[in-house]
Tab-separated table of C-alpha atoms in Angstrom:
chain	number	residue	atom	x	y	z
A	274	UNK	CA	36.330	63.225	25.592
A	275	UNK	CA	33.693	61.184	27.164
A	276	UNK	CA	32.054	63.172	29.985
A	277	UNK	CA	32.354	60.950	33.339
A	278	UNK	CA	29.603	58.798	34.517
A	279	UNK	CA	27.931	59.701	37.788
A	280	UNK	CA	26.948	57.168	40.311
A	281	UNK	CA	24.098	56.964	42.782
A	282	UNK	CA	22.716	54.429	45.436
A	283	UNK	CA	19.295	53.836	45.930
A	284	UNK	CA	17.622	54.201	48.787
A	285	UNK	CA	20.838	55.280	50.043
A	286	UNK	CA	23.943	54.423	50.836
A	287	UNK	CA	23.647	53.146	54.533
A	288	UNK	CA	21.869	49.898	53.906
A	289	UNK	CA	20.432	47.315	56.954
A	290	UNK	CA	21.969	43.863	56.533
A	291	UNK	CA	19.620	41.613	54.442
A	292	UNK	CA	17.686	44.753	52.278
A	293	UNK	CA	18.483	45.820	48.716
A	294	UNK	CA	20.332	48.533	47.105
A	295	UNK	CA	20.332	49.498	43.482
A	296	UNK	CA	23.115	51.228	41.915
A	297	UNK	CA	22.364	53.958	39.328
A	298	UNK	CA	25.246	54.608	36.788
A	299	UNK	CA	24.562	57.700	34.387
A	300	UNK	CA	26.103	58.428	31.300
A	301	UNK	CA	25.635	60.290	28.084
A	302	UNK	CA	22.949	58.805	25.292
A	303	UNK	CA	24.755	55.874	23.270
A	304	UNK	CA	26.559	54.191	26.009
A	305	UNK	CA	26.703	50.200	24.916
A	306	UNK	CA	27.930	48.944	28.311
A	307	UNK	CA	28.201	50.327	32.157
A	308	UNK	CA	30.331	48.473	34.106
A	309	UNK	CA	29.739	48.529	38.177
A	310	UNK	CA	33.103	48.027	39.748
A	311	UNK	CA	34.484	47.337	43.374
A	312	UNK	CA	37.241	48.892	44.621
A	313	UNK	CA	39.237	46.184	43.028
A	314	UNK	CA	39.008	46.619	39.634
A	315	UNK	CA	39.127	42.469	39.361
A	316	UNK	CA	35.622	42.622	40.536
A	317	UNK	CA	32.767	44.032	38.484
A	318	UNK	CA	29.586	43.659	36.770
A	319	UNK	CA	28.793	44.371	33.142
A	320	UNK	CA	25.582	45.307	31.775
A	321	UNK	CA	23.966	45.948	28.333
A	322	UNK	CA	20.719	46.826	29.792
A	323	UNK	CA	21.101	50.474	29.294
A	324	UNK	CA	17.739	52.659	29.280
A	325	UNK	CA	17.191	56.147	28.451
A	326	UNK	CA	17.233	58.351	31.489
A	327	UNK	CA	16.301	61.840	29.298
A	328	UNK	CA	17.167	63.461	26.325
A	329	UNK	CA	21.012	63.425	26.249
A	330	UNK	CA	21.293	60.888	29.296
A	331	UNK	CA	21.424	56.894	29.407
A	332	UNK	CA	21.551	54.727	32.806
A	333	UNK	CA	21.877	51.145	33.727
A	334	UNK	CA	20.643	49.916	37.174
A	335	UNK	CA	22.984	47.194	39.150
A	336	UNK	CA	20.378	45.620	41.912
A	337	UNK	CA	21.722	43.734	45.092
A	338	UNK	CA	18.423	41.903	46.510
A	339	UNK	CA	20.469	41.237	49.966
A	340	UNK	CA	23.203	42.613	51.019
A	341	UNK	CA	25.591	41.411	53.336
A	342	UNK	CA	29.142	42.549	55.002
A	343	UNK	CA	30.693	41.423	52.112
A	344	UNK	CA	29.082	44.117	49.763
A	345	UNK	CA	30.358	46.954	51.962
A	346	UNK	CA	32.736	49.248	50.322
A	347	UNK	CA	33.832	51.593	47.908
A	348	UNK	CA	31.953	51.398	44.149
A	349	UNK	CA	32.408	53.377	40.954
A	350	UNK	CA	31.204	52.831	37.595
A	351	UNK	CA	32.631	53.578	33.769
A	352	UNK	CA	30.799	52.951	30.413
A	353	UNK	CA	31.850	51.839	26.838
A	354	UNK	CA	30.639	54.091	24.226
A	355	UNK	CA	32.501	52.500	21.042
A	356	UNK	CA	35.185	52.836	20.680
A	357	UNK	CA	36.488	53.448	24.095
A	358	UNK	CA	36.005	53.310	28.002
A	359	UNK	CA	34.830	56.329	29.970
A	360	UNK	CA	36.922	57.626	32.916
A	361	UNK	CA	35.546	56.407	36.698
A	362	UNK	CA	32.959	58.343	38.209
A	363	UNK	CA	33.520	58.969	42.121
A	364	UNK	CA	33.393	56.527	44.247
A	365	UNK	CA	30.008	56.030	46.225
A	366	UNK	CA	30.984	54.012	49.811
A	367	UNK	CA	28.311	51.467	50.957
A	368	UNK	CA	27.851	50.813	54.406
A	369	UNK	CA	26.046	47.810	55.817
A	370	UNK	CA	24.408	48.333	58.803
A	371	UNK	CA	24.091	45.106	61.158
A	372	UNK	CA	21.759	44.921	64.291
A	373	UNK	CA	24.923	46.990	66.355
A	374	UNK	CA	27.700	47.054	63.926
A	375	UNK	CA	28.490	49.414	60.743
A	376	UNK	CA	30.667	47.732	58.294
A	377	UNK	CA	32.863	50.016	56.814
A	378	UNK	CA	35.769	52.520	57.493
A	379	UNK	CA	34.429	54.898	59.910
A	380	UNK	CA	33.600	58.221	58.180
A	381	UNK	CA	32.494	61.089	60.652
A	382	UNK	CA	29.548	62.361	58.563
A	383	UNK	CA	28.086	58.968	57.791
A	384	UNK	CA	28.739	57.172	61.047
A	385	UNK	CA	25.372	56.748	62.796
A	386	UNK	CA	27.033	57.324	66.304
A	387	UNK	CA	30.429	59.266	67.200
A	388	UNK	CA	33.316	57.017	67.485
A	389	UNK	CA	35.715	57.513	70.697
A	390	UNK	CA	39.110	58.950	69.664
């Protein structure tokens, strides 16, 4: 069985409107393609630009140069290591922060301020 990939966001998961974010998907050595998926599997990016992250790890980076409200939401990644696709990573929830608004479902540990009940 293939190990599940891991997904992280740099510099973090709360990004001001118009700023840059990079999703980093990591898997084992020998990955042919990494795929970053939005919540619906119909929206995804594939890359074969796979780099070696360590002796037993490879990674791919997916950059969004200027995030908008439309980029907010859950992301996950999978990879293709012939002859099959891996399982999906855990979701990473991207929050896009405007001047006074955060576009995303409220999550108590990530919310910048307490929400009234």
